[in-house]
Tab-separated table of C-alpha atoms in Angstrom:
chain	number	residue	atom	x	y	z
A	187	UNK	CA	75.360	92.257	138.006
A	188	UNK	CA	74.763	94.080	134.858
A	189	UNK	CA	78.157	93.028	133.767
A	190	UNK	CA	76.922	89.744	134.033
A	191	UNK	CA	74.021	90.200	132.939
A	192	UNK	CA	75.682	91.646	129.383
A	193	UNK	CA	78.250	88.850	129.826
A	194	UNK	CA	75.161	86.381	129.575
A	195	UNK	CA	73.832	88.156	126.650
A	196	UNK	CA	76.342	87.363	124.332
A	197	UNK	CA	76.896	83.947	125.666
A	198	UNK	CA	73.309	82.334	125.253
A	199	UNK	CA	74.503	78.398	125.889
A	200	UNK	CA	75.968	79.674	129.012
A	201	UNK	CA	72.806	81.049	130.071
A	202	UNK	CA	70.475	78.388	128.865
A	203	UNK	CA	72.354	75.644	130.438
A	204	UNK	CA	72.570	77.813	134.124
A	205	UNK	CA	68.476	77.487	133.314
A	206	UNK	CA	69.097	73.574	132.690
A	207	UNK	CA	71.135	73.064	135.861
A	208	UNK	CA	68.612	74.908	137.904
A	209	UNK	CA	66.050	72.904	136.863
A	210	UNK	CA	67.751	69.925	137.550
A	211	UNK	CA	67.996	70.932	141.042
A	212	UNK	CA	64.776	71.637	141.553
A	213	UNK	CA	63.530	68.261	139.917
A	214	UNK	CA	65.752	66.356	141.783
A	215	UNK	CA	64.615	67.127	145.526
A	216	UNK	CA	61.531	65.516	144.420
A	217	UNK	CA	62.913	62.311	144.138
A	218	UNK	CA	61.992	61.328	147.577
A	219	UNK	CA	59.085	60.933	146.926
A	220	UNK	CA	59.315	58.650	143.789
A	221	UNK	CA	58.505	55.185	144.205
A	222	UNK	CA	61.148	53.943	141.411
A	223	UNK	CA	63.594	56.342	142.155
A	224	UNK	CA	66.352	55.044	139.746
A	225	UNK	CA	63.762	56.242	136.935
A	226	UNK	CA	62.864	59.246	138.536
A	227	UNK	CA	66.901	60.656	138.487
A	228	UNK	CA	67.230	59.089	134.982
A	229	UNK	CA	64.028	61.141	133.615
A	230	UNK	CA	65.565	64.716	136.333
A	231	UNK	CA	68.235	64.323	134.016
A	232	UNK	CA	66.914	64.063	130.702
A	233	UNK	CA	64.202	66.573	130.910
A	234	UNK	CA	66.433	70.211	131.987
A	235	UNK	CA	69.015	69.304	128.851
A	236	UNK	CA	66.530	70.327	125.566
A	237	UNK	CA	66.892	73.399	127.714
A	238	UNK	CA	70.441	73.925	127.368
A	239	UNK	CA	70.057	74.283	123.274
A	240	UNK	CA	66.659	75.738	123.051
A	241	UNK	CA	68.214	78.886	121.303
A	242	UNK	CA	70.344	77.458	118.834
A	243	UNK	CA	68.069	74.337	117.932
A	244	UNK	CA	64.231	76.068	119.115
A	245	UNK	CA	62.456	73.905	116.796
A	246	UNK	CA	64.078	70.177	117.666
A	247	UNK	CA	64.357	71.081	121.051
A	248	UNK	CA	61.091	71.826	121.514
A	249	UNK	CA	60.172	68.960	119.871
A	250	UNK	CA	62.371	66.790	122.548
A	251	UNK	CA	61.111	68.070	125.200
A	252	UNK	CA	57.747	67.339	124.801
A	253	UNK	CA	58.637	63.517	123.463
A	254	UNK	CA	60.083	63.558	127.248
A	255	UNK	CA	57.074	65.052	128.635
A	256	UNK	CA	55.274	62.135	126.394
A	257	UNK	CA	57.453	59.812	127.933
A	258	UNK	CA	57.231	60.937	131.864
A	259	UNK	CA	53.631	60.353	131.007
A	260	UNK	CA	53.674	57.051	129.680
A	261	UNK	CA	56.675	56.242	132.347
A	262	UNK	CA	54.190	57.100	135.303
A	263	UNK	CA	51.035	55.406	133.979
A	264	UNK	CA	53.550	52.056	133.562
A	265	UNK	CA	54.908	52.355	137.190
A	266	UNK	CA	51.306	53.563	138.430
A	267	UNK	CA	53.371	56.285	139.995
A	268	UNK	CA	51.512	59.669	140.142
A	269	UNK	CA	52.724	61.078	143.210
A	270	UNK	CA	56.243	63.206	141.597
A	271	UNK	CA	55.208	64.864	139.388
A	272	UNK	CA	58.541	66.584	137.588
A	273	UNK	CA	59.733	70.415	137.907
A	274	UNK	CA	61.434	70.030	134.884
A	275	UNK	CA	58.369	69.990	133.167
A	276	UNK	CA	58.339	74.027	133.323
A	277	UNK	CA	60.494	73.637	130.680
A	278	UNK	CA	57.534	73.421	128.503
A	279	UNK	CA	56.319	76.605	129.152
A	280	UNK	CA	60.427	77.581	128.599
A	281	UNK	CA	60.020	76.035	125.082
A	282	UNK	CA	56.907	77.646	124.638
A	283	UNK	CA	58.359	80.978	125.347
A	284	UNK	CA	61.562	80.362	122.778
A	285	UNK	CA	58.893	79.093	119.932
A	286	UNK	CA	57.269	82.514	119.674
A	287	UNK	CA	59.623	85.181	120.354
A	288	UNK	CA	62.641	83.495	118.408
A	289	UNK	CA	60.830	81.639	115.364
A	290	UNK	CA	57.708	82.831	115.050
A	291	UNK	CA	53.403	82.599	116.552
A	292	UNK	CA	52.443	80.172	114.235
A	293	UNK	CA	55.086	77.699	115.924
A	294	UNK	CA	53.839	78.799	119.006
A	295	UNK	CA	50.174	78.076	118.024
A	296	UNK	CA	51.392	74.489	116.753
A	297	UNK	CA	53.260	73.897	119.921
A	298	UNK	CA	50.412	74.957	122.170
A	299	UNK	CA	48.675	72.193	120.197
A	300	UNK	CA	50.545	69.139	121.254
A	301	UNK	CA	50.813	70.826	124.866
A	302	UNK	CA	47.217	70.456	125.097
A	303	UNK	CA	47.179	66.736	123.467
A	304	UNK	CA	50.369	66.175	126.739
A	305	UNK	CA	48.031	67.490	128.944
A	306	UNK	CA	45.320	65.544	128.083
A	307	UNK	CA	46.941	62.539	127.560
A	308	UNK	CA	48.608	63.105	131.492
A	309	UNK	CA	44.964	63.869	132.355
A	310	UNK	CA	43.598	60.410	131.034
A	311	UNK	CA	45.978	58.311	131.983
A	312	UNK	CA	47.481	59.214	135.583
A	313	UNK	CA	45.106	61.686	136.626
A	314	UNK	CA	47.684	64.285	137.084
A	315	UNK	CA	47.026	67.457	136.717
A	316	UNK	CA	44.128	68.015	139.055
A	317	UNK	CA	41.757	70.802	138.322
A	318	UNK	CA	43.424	73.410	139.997
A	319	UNK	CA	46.854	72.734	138.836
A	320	UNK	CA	45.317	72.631	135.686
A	321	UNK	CA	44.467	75.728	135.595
A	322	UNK	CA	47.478	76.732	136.846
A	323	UNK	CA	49.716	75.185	134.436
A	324	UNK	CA	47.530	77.403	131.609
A	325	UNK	CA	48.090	79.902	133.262
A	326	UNK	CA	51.911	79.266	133.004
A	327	UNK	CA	51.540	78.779	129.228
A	328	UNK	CA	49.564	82.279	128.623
A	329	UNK	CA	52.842	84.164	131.003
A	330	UNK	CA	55.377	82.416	128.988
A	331	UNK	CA	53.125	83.403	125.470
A	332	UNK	CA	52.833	86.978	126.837
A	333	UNK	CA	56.300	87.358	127.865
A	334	UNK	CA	57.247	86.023	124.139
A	335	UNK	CA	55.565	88.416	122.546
A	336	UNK	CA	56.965	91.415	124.596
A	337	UNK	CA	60.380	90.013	124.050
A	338	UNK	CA	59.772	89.758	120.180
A	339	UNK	CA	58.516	93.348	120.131
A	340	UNK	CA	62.001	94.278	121.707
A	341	UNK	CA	63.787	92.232	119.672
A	342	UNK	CA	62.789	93.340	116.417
A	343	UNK	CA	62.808	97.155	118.104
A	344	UNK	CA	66.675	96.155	118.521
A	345	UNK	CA	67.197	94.494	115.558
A	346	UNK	CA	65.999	97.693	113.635
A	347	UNK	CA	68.217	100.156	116.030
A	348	UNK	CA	71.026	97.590	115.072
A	349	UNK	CA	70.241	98.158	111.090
A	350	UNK	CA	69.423	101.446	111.092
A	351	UNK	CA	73.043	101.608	112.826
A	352	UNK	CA	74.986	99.816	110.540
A	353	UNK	CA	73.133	101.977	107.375
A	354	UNK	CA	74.394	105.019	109.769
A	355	UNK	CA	78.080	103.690	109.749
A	356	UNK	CA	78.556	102.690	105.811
A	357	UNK	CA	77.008	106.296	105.562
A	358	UNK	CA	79.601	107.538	107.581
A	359	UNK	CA	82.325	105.384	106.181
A	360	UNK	CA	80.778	106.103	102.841
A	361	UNK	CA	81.198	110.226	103.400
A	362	UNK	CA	84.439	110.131	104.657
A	363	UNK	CA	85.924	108.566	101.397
A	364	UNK	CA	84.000	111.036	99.256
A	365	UNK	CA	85.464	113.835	101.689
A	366	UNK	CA	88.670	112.374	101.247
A	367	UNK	CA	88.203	112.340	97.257
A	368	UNK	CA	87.224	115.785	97.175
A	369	UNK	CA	89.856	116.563	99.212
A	370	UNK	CA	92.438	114.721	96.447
A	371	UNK	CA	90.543	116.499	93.806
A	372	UNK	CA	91.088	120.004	95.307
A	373	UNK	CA	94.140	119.431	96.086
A	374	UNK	CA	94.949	118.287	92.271
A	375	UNK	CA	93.135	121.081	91.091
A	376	UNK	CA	95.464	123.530	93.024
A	377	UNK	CA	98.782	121.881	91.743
A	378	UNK	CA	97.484	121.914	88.054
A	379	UNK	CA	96.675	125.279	88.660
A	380	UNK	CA	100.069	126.447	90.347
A	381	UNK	CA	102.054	124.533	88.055
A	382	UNK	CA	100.958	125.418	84.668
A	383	UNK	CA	100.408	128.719	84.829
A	384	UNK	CA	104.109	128.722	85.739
A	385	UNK	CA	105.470	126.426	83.400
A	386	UNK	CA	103.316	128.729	80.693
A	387	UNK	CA	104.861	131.883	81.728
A	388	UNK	CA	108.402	130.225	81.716
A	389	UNK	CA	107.885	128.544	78.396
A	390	UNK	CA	106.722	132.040	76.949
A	391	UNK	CA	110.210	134.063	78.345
A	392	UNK	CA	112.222	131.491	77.341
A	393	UNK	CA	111.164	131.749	74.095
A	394	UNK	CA	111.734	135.152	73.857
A	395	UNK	CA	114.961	135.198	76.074
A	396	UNK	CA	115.801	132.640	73.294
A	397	UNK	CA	114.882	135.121	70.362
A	398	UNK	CA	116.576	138.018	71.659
A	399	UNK	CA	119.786	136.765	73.266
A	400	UNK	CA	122.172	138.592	70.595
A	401	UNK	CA	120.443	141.627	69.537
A	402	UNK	CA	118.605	142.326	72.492
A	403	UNK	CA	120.553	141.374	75.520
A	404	UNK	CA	118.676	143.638	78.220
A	405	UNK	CA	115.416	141.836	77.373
A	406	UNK	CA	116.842	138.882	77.538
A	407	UNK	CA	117.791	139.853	81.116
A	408	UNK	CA	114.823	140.996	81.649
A	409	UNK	CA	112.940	137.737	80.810
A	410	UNK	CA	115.289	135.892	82.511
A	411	UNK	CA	114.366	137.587	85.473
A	412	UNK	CA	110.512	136.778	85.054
A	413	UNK	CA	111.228	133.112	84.786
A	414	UNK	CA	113.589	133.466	87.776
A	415	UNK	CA	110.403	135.258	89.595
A	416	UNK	CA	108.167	132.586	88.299
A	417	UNK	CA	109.755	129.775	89.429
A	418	UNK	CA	110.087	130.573	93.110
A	419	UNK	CA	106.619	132.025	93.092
A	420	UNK	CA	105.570	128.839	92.170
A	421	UNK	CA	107.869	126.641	94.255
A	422	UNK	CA	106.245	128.881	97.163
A	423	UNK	CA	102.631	128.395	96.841
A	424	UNK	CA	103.329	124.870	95.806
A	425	UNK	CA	104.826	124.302	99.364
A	426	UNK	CA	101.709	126.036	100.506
A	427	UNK	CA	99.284	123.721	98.977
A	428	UNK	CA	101.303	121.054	99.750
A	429	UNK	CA	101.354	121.679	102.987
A	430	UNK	CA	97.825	120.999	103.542
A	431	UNK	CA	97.624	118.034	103.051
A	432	UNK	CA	100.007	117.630	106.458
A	433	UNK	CA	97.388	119.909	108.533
A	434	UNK	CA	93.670	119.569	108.772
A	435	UNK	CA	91.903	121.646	106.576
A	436	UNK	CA	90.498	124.474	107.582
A	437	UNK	CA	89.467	128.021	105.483
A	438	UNK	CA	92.278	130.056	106.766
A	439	UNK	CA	94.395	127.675	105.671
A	440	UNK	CA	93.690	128.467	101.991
A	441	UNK	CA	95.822	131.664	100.601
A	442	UNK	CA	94.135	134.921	100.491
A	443	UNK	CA	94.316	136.235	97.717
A	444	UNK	CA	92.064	139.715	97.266
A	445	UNK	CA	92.445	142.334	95.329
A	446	UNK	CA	96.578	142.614	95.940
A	447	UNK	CA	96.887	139.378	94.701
A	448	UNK	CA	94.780	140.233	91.893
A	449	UNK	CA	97.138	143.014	91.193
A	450	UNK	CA	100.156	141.005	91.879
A	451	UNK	CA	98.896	138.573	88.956
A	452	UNK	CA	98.368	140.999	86.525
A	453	UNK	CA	101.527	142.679	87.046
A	454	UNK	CA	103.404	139.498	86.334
A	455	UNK	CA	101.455	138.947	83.103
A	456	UNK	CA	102.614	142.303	81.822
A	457	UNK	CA	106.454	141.841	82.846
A	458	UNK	CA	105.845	137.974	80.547
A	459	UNK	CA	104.674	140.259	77.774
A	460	UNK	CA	100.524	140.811	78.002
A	461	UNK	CA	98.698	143.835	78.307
A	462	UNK	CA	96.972	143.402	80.741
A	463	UNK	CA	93.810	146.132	82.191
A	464	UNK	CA	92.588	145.855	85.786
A	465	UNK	CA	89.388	146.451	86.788
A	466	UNK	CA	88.492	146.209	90.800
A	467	UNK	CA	84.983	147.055	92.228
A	468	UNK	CA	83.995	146.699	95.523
A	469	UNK	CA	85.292	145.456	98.602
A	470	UNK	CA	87.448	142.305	97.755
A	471	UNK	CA	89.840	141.839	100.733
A	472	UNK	CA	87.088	140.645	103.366
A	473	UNK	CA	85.504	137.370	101.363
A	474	UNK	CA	85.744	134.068	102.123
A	475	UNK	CA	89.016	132.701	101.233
A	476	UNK	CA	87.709	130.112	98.910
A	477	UNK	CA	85.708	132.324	96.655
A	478	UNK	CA	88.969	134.674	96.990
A	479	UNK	CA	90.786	131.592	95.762
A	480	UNK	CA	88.168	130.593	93.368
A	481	UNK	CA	88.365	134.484	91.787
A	482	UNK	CA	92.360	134.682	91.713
A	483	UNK	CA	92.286	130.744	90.001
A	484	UNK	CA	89.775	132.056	87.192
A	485	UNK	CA	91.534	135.592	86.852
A	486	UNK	CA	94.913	133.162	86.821
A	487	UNK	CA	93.868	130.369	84.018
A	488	UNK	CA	91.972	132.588	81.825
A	489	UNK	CA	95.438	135.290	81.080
A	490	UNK	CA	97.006	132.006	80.987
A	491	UNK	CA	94.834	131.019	78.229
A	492	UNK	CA	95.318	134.269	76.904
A	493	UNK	CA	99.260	134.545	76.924
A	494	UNK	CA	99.307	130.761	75.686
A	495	UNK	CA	96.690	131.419	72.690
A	496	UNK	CA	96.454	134.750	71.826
A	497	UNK	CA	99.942	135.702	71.175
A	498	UNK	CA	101.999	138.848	71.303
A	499	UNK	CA	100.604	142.579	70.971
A	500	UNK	CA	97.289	140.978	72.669
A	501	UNK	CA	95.774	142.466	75.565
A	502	UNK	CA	93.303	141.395	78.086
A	503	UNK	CA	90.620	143.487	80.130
A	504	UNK	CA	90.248	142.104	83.619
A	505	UNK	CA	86.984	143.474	85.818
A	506	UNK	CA	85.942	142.106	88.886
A	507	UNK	CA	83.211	143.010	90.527
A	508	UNK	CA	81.734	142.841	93.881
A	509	UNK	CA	77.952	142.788	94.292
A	510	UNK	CA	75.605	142.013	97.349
A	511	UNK	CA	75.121	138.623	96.919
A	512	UNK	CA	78.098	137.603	94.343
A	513	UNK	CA	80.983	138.438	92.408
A	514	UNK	CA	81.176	138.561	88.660
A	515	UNK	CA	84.516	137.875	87.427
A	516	UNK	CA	85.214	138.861	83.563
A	517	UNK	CA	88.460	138.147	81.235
A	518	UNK	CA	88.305	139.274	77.991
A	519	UNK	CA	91.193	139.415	75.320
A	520	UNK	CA	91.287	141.149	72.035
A	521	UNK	CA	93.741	138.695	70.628
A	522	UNK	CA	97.146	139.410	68.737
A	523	UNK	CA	99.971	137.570	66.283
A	524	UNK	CA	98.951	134.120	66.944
A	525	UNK	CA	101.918	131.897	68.698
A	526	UNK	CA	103.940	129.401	66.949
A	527	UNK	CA	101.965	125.925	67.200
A	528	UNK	CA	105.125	124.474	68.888
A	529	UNK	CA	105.216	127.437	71.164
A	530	UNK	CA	103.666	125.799	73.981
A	531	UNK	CA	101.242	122.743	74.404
A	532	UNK	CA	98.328	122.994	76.592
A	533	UNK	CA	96.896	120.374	78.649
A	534	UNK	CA	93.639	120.733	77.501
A	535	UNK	CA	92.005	120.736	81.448
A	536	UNK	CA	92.245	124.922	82.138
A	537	UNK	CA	88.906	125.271	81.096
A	538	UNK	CA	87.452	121.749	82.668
A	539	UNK	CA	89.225	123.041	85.571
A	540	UNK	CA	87.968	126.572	85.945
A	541	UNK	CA	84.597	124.671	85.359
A	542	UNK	CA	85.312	122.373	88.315
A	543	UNK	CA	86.333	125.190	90.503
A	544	UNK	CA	83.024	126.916	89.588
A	545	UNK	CA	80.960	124.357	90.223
A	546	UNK	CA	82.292	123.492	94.040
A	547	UNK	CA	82.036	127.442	94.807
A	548	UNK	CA	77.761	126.734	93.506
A	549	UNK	CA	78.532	129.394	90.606
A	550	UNK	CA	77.867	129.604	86.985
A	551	UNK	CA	81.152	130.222	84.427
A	552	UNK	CA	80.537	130.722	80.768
A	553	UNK	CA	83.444	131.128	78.222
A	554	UNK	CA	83.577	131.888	74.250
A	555	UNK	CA	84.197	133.759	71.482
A	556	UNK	CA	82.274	137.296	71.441
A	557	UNK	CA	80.391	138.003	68.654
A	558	UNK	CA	83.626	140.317	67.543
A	559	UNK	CA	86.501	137.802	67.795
A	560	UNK	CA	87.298	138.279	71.094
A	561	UNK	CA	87.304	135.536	73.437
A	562	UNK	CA	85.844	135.888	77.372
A	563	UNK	CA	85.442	134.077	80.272
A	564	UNK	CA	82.733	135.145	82.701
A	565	UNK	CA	82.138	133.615	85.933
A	566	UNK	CA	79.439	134.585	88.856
A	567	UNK	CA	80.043	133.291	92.246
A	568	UNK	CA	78.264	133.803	95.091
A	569	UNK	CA	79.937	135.132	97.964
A	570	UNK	CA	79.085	132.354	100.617
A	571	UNK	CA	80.592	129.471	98.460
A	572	UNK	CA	78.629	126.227	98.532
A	573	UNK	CA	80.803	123.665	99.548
A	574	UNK	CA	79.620	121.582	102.205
C-alpha cells in the first residue's frame, strides 16, 4: 500500500480521477430515485469530472464545479424534483479543500463566498438542504478548510526540506570541484617544484661540465655524474607524485621527507657547486608529512634560488628549527660572482609558489634582502598544518 500510495503521489491525475470515478459511483445509485432519470445520469456524470483536474487547473475547476452545482439547482427547481439530491456535490467541499492548501486562503475565503450564495440559492428555491443537513454540509466545509490548512503547513514544511536539500547538494557538488581544484593545484605545485629544481641543477653542471671539458676532465666527470643523479632523482619522485593522482589521497601518501631528506638536499647542492651549512633542531622525523613536505619544498626552492641567482663561491646557511607549536624554517645566502644572464632563466613562480605552499600549511613566509646584502627566506609553519 505505501508503494501505492507513493505511486499516487507522483501521479496526481491518476489519483484525482480514482476520486472522480468514486464519486460517480456513489452519485449514480441514487438515480432510482430521480424522477427524470435521463437528467439525473447526465448531471452523475458531469459533476465527479472538475474533480479529475482540480490540481492542475484549481482555480477553473473550482469555478466549474460550482456552475454545475448552480445548474443541479436550477435543473431541480425546473423539474420540481427535490427528492436526489447528488453525492457528487461533495466535490465542493473537494474544491474547497484544493483552493486553500494549493493556491492560497484568500481563494478559499472567495470560494466559501459563492458556496454560501449555492446554498442559499438551493435553500430558496427547492428547499433542499433542510436544517440539519445544513448544518451538516458546514460542517463538511470547515473539515475540508481545516484539513487544507494542515496540508499547506506540510507542504510548505516539504517544500523547504526539498530547498534546503537542493542548497545542500550544489554545496556538495560545489565542494567537490573546489576539492578537485585544489587537488590540481597541489598536484601542479609538486611537479613545478620537482621539475625545476632539477632542470636548475642540470642547467648549472652542464654549464660547468661544458667549461671544463678540456682542462679539467675529472670535474667534468664529476658534474656529469650530478646531472646523471639529478635526473633519476627527479624522474623518481615525479613517478611518485604522479602516482597520486591514480590513488586516493591520503597523508601517508605524501613523501616523508625529515631531517634525512633535508640532509640528502643539501648534500646534492654542494656536489652542483653551493656551500651549503645545515642547521637541524629538534625532532623533525615524527611531523606530519605535509608540513615535512612543506619544509623540504621551502628548504628545496630557496638553494634553488640561491644556486640560480647567487652564483659561484656563494654559500647558504640552512636552520630549521623545531618548536612546540611550529617550525621556523630559515635560508639565507651570502651571495657570490653573479651568473651569466643567459645562464639559466627562471620561471618567475618559486617564490609565488613557496607562498602558495605556505599559505595551505596556515603559515607565514617572508623573503628579502637583509639589511647587509644577503638575501633570506623565512617561513613559520605550524606543526598541525591547516588544510582542511
Amino acid at each position: 500500500m505505501r508503494r501505492f500510495s507513493l505511486w499516487l503521489r507522483g501521479r496526481p491525475i491518476v489519483a484525482d480521477s480514482l476520486l472522480a470515478v468514486m464519486l460517480l459511483c456513489f452519485d449514480v445509485l441514487g438515480v432510482g430515485e430521480a424522477r427524470n432519470k435521463v437528467v439525473y445520469l447526465v448531471l452523475s456524470v458531469l459533476l465527479p469530472m472538475p474533480v479529475a483536474l482540480r490540481r492542475l487547473y484549481p482555480r477553473a475547476m473550482a469555478a466549474t464545479l460550482l456552475v454545475l452545482s448552480l445548474l443541479c439547482t436550477f435543473t431541480a427547481y425546473l423539474l420540481n424534483e427535490s427528492t436526489a439530491p447528488h453525492v457528487a456535490l461533495i466535490g465542493l467541499g473537494v474544491m474547497l479543500y484544493t483552493l486553500v492548501a494549493y493556491v492560497g486562503r484568500r481563494d478559499g475565503l472567495i470560494y466559501v463566498g459563492f458556496l454560501a450564495l449555492d446554498l442559499g440559492l438551493s435553500v430558496l428555491l427547492v428547499r433542499e438542504p433542510k436544517g440539519g443537513d445544513l448544518i451538516l454540509v458546514g460542517a463538511i466545509y470547515a473539515l475540508c478548510w481545516t484539513l487544507a490548512e494542515f496540508n499547506g503547513a506540510r507542504h510548505a514544511y516539504d517544500a523547504e526540506v526539498a530547498a534546503r536539500l537542493a542548497v545542500a547538494d550544489y554545496d556538495k557538488e560545489r565542494r567537490a570541484h573546489e576539492a578537485v581544484a585544489a587537488e590540481r593545484t597541489r598536484i601542479a605545485r609538486e611537479l613545478h617544484d620537482v621539475v625545476a629544481h632539477a632542470v636548475s641543477v642540470i642547467i648549472v653542471q652542464a654549464d660547468g661540465a661544458k667549461y671544463a671539458l678540456r682542462t679539467d676532465p675529472d670535474a667534468a666527470e664529476r658534474a656529469l655524474s650530478t646531472i646523471a643523479g639529478t635526473g633519476r632523482d627527479a624522474l623518481r619522485e615525479l613517478r611518485r607524485t604522479v602516482a597520486l593522482l591514480r590513488t586516493e589521497h591520503a597523508p601517508e601518501l605524501l613523501p616523508q621527507h625529515g631531517s634525512a631528506g633535508i640532509a640528502q638536499l643539501a648534500q646534492m647542492m654542494r656536489e652542483a657547486g653551493l656551500a651549503v651549512d645545515l642547521e637541524l633542531t629538534g625532532e623533525l622525523d615524527d611531523i606530519a608529512p605535509e608540513v615535512s613536505l612543506g619544509v623540504h619544498r621551502i628548504v628545496q626552492e630557496s638553494l634553488t634560488n640561491t644556486l640560480r641567482h647567487a652564483g659561484v663561491s656563494a654559500k647558504a646557511v640552512v636552520r630549521v628549527q623545531r618548536g612546540t607549536e611550529e617550525i621556523l624554517v630559515e635560508i639565507t645566502d651570502s651571495g657570490g660572482i653573479p651568473v651569466r644572464e643567459s645562464a639559466i632563466h627562471g620561471g618567475g613562480m618559486g617564490l609565488v609558489g613557496m607562498r602558495e605552499r605556505v599559505a595551505v600549511l596556515g603559515g607565514t613566509l617572508h623573503a628579502g634582502k637583509l639589511p647587509d646584502g644577503r638575501w633570506q627566506v623565512s617561513a613559520r609553519l605550524p606543526l598541525r598544518a591547516e588544510t582542511d
